[in-house]
PDB file of C-alpha atoms and ligand atoms in Angstrom:
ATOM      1  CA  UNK P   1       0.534   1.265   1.138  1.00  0.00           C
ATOM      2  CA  UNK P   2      -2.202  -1.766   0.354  1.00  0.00           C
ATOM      3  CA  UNK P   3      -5.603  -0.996  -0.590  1.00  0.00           C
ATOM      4  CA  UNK P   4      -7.508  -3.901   0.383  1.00  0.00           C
ATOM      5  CA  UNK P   5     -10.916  -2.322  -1.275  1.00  0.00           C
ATOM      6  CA  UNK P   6     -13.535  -3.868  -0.334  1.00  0.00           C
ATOM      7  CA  UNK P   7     -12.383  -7.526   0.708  1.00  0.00           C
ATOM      8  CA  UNK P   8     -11.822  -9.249   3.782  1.00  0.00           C
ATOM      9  CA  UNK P   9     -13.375 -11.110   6.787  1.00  0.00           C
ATOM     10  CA  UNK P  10     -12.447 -11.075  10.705  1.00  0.00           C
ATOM     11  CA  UNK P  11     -10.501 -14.283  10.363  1.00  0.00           C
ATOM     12  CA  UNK P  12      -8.921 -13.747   7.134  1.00  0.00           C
ATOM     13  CA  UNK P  13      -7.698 -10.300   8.219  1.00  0.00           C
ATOM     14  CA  UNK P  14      -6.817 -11.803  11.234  1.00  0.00           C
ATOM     15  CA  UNK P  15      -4.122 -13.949   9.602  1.00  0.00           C
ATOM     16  CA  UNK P  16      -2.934 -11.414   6.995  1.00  0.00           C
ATOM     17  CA  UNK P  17      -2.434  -8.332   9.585  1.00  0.00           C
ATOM     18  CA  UNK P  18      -0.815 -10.484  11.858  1.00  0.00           C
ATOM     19  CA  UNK P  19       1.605 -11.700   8.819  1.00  0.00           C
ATOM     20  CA  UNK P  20       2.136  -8.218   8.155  1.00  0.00           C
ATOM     21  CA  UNK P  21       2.923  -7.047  11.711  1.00  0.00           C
ATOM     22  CA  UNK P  22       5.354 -10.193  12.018  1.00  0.00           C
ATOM     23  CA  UNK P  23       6.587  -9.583   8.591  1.00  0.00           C
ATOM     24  CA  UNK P  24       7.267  -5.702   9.015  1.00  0.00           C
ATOM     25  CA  UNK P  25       9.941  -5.604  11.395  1.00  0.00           C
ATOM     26  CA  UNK P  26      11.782  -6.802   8.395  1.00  0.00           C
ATOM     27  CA  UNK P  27      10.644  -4.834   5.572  1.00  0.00           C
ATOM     28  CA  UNK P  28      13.271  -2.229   6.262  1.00  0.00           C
ATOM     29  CA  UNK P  29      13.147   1.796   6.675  1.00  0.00           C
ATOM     30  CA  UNK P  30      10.201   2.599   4.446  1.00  0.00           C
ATOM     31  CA  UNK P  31       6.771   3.355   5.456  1.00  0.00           C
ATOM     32  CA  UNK P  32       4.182   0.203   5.492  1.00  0.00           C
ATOM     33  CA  UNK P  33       0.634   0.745   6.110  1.00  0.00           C
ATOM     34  CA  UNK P  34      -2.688  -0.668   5.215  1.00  0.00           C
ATOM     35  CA  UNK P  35      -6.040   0.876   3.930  1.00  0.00           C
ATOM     36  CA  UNK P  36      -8.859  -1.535   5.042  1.00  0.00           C
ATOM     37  CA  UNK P  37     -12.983  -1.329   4.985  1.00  0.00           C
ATOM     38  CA  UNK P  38     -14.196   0.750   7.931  1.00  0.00           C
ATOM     39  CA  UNK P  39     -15.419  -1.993   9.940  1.00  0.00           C
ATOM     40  CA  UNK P  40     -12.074  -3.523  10.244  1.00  0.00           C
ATOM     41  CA  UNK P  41     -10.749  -0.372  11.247  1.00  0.00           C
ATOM     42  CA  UNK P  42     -10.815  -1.521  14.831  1.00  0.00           C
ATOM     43  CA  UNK P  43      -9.698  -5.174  14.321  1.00  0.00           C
ATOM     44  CA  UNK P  44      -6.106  -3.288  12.231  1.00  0.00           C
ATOM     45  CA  UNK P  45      -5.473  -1.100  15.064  1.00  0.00           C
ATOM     46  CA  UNK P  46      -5.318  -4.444  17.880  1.00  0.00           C
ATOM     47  CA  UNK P  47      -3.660  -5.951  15.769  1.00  0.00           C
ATOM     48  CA  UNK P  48      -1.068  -3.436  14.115  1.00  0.00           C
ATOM     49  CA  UNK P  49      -0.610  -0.889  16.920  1.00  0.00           C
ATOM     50  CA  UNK P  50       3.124  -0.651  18.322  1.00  0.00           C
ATOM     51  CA  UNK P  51       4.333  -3.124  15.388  1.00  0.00           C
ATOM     52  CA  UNK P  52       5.878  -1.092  11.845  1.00  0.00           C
ATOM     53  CA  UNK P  53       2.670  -1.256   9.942  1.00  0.00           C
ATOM     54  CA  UNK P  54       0.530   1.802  10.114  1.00  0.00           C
ATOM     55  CA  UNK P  55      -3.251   1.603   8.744  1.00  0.00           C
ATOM     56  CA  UNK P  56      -6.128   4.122   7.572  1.00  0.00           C
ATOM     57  CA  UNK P  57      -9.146   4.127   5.623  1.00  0.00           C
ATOM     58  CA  UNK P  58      -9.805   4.256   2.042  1.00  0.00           C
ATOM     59  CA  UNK P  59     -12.304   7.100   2.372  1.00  0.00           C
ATOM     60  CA  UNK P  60     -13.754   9.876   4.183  1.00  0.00           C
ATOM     61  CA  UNK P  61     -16.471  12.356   4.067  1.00  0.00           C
ATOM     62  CA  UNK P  62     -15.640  16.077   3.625  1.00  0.00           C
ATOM     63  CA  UNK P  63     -18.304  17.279   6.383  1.00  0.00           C
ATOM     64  CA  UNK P  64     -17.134  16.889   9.780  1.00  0.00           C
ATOM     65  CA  UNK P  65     -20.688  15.601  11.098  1.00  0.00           C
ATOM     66  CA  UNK P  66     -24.562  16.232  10.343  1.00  0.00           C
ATOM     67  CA  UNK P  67     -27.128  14.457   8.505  1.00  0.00           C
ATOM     68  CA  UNK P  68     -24.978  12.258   5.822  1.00  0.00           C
ATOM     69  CA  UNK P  69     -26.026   8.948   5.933  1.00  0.00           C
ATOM     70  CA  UNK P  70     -23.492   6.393   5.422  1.00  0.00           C
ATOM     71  CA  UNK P  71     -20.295   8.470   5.546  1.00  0.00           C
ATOM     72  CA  UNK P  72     -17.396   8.876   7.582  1.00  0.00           C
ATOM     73  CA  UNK P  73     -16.074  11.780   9.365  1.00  0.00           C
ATOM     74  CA  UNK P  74     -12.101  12.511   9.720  1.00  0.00           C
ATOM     75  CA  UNK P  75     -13.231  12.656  13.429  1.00  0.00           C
ATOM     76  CA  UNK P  76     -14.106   9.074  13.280  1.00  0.00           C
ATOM     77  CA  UNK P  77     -11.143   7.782  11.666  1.00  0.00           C
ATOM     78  CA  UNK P  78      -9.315   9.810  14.433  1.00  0.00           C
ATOM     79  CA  UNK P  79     -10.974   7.565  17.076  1.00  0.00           C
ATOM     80  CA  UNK P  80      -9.402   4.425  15.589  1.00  0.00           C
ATOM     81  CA  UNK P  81      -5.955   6.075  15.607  1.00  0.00           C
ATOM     82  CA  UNK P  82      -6.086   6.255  11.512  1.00  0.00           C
ATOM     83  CA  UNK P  83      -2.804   7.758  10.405  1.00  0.00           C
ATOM     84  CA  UNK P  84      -3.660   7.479   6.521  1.00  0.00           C
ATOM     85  CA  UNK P  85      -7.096   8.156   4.393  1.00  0.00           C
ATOM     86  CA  UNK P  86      -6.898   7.846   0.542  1.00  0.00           C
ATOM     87  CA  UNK P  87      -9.145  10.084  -1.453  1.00  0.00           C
ATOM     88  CA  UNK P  88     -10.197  10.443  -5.012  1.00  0.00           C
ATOM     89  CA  UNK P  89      -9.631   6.563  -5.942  1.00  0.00           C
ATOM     90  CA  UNK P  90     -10.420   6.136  -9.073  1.00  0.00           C
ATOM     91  CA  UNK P  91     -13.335   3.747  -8.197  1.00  0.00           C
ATOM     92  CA  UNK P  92     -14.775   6.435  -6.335  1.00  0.00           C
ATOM     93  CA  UNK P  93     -14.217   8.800  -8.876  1.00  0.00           C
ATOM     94  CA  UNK P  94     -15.847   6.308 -11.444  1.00  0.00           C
ATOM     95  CA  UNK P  95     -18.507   4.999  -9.534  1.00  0.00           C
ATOM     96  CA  UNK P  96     -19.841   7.717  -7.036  1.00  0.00           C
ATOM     97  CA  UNK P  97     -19.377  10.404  -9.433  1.00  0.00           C
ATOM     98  CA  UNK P  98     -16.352  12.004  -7.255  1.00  0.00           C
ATOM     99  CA  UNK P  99     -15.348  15.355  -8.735  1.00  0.00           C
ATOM    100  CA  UNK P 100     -11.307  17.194  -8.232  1.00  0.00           C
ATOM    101  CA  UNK P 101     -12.742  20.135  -6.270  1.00  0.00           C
ATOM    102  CA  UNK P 102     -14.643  16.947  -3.353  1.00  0.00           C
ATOM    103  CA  UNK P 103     -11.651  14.900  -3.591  1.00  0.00           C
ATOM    104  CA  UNK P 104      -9.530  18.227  -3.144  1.00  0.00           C
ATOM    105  CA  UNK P 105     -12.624  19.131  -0.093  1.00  0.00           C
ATOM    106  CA  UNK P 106     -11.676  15.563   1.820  1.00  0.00           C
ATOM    107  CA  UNK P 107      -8.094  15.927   1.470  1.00  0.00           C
ATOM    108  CA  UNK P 108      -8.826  19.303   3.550  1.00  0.00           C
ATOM    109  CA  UNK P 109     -11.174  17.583   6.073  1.00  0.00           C
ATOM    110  CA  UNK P 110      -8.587  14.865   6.577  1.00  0.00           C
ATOM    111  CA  UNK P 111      -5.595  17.257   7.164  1.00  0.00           C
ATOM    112  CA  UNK P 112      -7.723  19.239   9.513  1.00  0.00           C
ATOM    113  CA  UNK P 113      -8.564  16.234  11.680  1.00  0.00           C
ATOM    114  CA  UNK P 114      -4.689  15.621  11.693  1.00  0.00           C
ATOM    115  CA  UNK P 115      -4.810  12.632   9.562  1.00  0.00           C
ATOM    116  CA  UNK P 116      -2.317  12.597   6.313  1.00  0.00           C
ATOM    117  CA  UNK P 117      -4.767  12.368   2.573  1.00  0.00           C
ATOM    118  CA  UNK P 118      -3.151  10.192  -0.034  1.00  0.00           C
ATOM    119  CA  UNK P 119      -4.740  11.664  -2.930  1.00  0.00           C
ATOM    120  CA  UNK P 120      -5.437   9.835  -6.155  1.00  0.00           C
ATOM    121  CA  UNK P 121      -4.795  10.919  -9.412  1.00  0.00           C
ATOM    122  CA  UNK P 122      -4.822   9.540 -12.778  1.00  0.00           C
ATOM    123  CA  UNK P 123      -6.178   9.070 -16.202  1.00  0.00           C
ATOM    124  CA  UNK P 124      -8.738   6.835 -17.921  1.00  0.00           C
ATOM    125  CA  UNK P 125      -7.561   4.432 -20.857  1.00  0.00           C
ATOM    126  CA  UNK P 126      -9.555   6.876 -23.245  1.00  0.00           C
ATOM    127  CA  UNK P 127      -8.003  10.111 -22.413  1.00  0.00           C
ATOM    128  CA  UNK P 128      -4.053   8.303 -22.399  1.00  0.00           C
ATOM    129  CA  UNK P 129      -4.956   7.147 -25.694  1.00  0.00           C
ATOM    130  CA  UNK P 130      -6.134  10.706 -26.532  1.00  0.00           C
ATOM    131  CA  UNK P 131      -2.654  12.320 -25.220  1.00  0.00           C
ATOM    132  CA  UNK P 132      -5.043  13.507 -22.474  1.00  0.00           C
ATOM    133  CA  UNK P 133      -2.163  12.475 -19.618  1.00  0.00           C
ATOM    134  CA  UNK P 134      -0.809  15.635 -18.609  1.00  0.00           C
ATOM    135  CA  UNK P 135      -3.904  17.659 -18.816  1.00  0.00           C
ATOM    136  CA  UNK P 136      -6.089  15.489 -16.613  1.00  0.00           C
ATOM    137  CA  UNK P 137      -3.305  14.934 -14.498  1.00  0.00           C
ATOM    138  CA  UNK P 138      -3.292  18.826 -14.161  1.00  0.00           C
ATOM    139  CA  UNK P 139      -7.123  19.049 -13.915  1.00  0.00           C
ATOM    140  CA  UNK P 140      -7.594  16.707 -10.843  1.00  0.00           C
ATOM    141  CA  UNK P 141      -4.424  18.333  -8.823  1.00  0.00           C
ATOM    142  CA  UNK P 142      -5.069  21.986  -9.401  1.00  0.00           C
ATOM    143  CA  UNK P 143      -7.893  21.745  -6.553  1.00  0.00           C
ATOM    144  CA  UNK P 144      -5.253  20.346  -4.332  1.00  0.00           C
ATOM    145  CA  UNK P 145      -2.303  22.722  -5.134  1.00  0.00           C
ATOM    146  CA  UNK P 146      -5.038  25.556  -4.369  1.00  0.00           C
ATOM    147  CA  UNK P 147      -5.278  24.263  -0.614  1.00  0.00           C
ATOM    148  CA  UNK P 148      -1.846  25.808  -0.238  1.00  0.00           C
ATOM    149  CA  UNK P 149       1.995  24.884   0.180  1.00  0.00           C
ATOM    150  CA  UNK P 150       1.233  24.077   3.815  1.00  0.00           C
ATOM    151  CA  UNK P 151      -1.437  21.485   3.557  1.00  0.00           C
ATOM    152  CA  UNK P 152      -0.274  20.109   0.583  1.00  0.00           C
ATOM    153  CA  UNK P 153       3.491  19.475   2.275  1.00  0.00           C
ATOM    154  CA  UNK P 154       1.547  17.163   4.608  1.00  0.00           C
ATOM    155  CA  UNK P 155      -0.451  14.947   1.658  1.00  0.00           C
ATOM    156  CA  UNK P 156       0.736  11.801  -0.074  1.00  0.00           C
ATOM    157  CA  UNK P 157      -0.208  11.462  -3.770  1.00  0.00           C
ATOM    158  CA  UNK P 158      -0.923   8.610  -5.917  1.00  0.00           C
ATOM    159  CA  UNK P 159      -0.661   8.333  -9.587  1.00  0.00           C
ATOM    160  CA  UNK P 160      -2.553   5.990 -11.129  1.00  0.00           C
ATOM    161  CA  UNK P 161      -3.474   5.746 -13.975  1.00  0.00           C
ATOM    162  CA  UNK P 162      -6.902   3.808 -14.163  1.00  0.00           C
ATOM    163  CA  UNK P 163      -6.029   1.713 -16.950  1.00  0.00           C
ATOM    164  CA  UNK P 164      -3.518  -0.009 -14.871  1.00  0.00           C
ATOM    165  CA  UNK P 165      -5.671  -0.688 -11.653  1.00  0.00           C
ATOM    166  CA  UNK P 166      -6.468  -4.268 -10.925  1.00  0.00           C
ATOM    167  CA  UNK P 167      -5.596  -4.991 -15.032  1.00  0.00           C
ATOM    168  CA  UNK P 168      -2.659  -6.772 -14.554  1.00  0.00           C
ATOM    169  CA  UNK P 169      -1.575  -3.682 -16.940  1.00  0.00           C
ATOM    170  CA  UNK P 170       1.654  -1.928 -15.217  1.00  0.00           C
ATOM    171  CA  UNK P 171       2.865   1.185 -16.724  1.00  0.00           C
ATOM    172  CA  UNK P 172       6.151   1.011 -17.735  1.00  0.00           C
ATOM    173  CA  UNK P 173       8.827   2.652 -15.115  1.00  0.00           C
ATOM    174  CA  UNK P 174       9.632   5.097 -17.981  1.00  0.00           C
ATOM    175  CA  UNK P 175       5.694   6.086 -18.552  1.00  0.00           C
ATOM    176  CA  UNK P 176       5.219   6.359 -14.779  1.00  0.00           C
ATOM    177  CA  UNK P 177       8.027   8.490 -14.507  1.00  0.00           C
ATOM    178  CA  UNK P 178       7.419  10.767 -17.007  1.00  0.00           C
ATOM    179  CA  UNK P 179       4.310  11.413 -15.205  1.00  0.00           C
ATOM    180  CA  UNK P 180       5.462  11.206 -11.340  1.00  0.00           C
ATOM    181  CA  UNK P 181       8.336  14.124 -13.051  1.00  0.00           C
ATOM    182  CA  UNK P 182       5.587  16.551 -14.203  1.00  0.00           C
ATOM    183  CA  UNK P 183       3.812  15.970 -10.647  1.00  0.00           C
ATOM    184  CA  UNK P 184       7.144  16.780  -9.196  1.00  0.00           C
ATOM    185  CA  UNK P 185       7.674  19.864 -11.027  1.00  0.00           C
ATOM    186  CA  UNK P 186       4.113  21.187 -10.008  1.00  0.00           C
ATOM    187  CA  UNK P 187       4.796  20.441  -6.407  1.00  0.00           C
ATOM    188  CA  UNK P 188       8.302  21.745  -6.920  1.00  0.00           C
ATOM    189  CA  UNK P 189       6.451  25.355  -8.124  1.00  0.00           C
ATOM    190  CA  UNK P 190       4.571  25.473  -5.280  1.00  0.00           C
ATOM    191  CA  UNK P 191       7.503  25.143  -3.232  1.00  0.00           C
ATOM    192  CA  UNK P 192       6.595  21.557  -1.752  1.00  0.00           C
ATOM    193  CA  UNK P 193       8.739  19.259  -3.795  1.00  0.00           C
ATOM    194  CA  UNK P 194       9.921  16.681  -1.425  1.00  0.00           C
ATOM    195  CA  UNK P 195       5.838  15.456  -1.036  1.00  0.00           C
ATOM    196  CA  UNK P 196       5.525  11.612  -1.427  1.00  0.00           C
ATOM    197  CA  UNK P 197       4.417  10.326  -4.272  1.00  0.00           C
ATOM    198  CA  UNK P 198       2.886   7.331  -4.862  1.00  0.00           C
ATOM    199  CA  UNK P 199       2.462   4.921  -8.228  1.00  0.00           C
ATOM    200  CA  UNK P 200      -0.145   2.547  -8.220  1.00  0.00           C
ATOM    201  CA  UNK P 201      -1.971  -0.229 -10.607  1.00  0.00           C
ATOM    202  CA  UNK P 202      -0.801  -3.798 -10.804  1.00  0.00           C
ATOM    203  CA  UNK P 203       2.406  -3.157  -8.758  1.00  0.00           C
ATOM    204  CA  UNK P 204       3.805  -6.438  -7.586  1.00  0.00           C
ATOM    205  CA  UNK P 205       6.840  -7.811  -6.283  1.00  0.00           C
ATOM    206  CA  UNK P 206       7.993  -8.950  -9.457  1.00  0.00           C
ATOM    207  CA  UNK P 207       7.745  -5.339 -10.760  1.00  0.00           C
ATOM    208  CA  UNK P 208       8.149  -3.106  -8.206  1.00  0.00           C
ATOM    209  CA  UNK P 209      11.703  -2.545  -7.973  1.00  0.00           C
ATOM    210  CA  UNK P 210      12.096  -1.631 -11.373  1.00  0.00           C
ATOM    211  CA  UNK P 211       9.206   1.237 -10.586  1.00  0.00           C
ATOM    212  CA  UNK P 212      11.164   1.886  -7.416  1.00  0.00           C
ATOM    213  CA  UNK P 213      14.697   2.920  -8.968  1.00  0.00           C
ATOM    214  CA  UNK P 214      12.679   5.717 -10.834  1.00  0.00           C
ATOM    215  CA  UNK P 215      13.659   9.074  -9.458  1.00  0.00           C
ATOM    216  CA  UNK P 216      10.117  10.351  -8.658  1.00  0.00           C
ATOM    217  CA  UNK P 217       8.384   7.310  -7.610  1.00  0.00           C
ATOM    218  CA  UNK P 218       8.535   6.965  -3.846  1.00  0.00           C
ATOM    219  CA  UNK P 219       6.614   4.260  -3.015  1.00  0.00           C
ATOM    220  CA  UNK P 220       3.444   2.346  -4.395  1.00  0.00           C
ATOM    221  CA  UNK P 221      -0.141   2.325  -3.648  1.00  0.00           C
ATOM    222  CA  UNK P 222      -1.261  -1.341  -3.932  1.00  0.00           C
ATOM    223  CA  UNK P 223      -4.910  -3.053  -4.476  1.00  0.00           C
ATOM    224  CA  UNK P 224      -4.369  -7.106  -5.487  1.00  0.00           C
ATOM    225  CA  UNK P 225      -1.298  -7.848  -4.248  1.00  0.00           C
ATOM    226  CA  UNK P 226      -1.657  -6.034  -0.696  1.00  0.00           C
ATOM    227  CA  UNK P 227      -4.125  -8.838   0.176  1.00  0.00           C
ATOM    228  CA  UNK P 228      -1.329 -11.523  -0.307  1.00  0.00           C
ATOM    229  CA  UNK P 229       1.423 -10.847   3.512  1.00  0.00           C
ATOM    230  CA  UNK P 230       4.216 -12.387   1.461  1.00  0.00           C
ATOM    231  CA  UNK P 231       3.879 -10.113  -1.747  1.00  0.00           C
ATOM    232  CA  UNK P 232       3.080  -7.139  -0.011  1.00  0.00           C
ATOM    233  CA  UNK P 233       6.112  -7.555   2.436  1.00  0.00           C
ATOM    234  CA  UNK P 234       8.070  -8.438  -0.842  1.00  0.00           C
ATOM    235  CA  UNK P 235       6.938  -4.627  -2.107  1.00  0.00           C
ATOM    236  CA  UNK P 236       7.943  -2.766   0.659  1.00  0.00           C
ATOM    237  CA  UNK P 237      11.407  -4.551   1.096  1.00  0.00           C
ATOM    238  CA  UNK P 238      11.585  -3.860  -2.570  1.00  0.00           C
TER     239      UNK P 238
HETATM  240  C1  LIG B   1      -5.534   0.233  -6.244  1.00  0.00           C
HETATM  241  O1  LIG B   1      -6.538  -0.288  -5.808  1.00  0.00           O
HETATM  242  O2  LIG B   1      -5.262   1.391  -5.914  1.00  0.00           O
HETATM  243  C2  LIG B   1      -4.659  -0.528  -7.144  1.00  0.00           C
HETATM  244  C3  LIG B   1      -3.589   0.049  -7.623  1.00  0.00           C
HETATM  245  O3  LIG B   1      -5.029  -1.815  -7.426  1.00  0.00           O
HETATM  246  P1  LIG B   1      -4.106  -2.960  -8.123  1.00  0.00           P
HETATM  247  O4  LIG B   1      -2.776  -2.921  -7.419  1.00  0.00           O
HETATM  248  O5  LIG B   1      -4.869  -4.231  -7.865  1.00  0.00           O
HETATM  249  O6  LIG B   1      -3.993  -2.619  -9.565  1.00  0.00           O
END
């Protein structure tokens, strides 16, 4: 799954989705999609729609309508046929003061409007170096476990960890995996273990398919390198 953030422009996307759509039918049997800015939700969906790349958006609001100014319902993502929403990025988390217990609140309003949450997870640079892993880890998915073995069989996660996002900083395929494992054995307690699970930060095709041959990593959330039709497609053949 590529995050593009917030880049793009109607002819650059232009190009890129219709590299992705062409490239796609090649990628093999995994799942390919694309998060893009709202605005472009439209211009993804004529351009991806009946090809093998799916697309969503990279956030929503947890109120299905009223008086919030600048957000997005799950309603509204439904009218642009959005299959995917992620929630809790970290640069949401960081820089619009997203809590566990909202990001937990818009992975409900997206699964109620029928559209699948990936849910992001992970730790800062300070609390790794603390040996804080596990614990936040456990922090920010407790709200989501609480919504229940039957919503949370129908959400993607995505671990990742914040020091590795856009740093060029990969986690090893051993550290990843010793965190994707204790995400696994929560899910597996609340009887849900075959849930996707995402890594992301600096994945690339150069590194992805030693992340990939990791037993609990099932796929890859990607920011930098989703932007680039060749790279991406490389991930996802990967
Ligand atoms: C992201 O935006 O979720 C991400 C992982 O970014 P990057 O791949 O650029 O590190």
């Amino acid at each position: 799954m590529g995050n593009w953030k917030m880049h793009g422009n109607l002819s650059a996307n232009a190009v890129l989705l219709a590299d992705l759509r062409a490239g796609a039918a090649h990628a093999g049997a995994c799942d390919v999609a694309v998060c893009v800015p709202f605005p472009y939700l439209a211009q993804a969906r004529a351009v991806l729609e009946g090809g093998a790349v799916s697309w969503g958006a990279q956030d929503l609001s947890a109120h299905a309508q009223g008086a919030f100014t600048g957000e997005v319902a799950a309603g509204m993502l439904n009218d642009f046929a959005c299959r995917w929403v992620l929630t809790g990025h970290s640069e949401r988390r960081a820089m619009h003061a997203e809590g566990d217990q909202l990001v937990a609140d818009k992975a409900a309003a997206a699964l109620a409007a029928g559209i699948t949450p990936v849910v992001c997870i992970g730790e800062t640079l300070a609390e790794q170096e603390a040996g804080q892993t596990h614990a936040v880890i456990a922090r920010q998915l407790a709200p989501v476990l609480a919504l229940g073995a039957q919503a949370v069989a129908r959400v993607v996660l995505a671990y990742e960890p914040v020091w590795a996002i856009g740093t060029g900083r990969t986690a090893t395929p051993e550290q990843a995996q010793s965190v994707h494992a204790a995400i696994r054995s929560s899910l597996h307690d609340l009887g849900v273990p075959g849930v996707r699970v995402l890594y992301g930060g600096s994945v690339k095709a150069s590194n992805a398919a030693s992340l990939f041959a990791m037993p609990d990593i099932d796929g890859a959330l990607v920011g930098g390198a989703s932007l680039v039709a060749d790279e991406f497609l490389r991930i996802a053949a990967a």
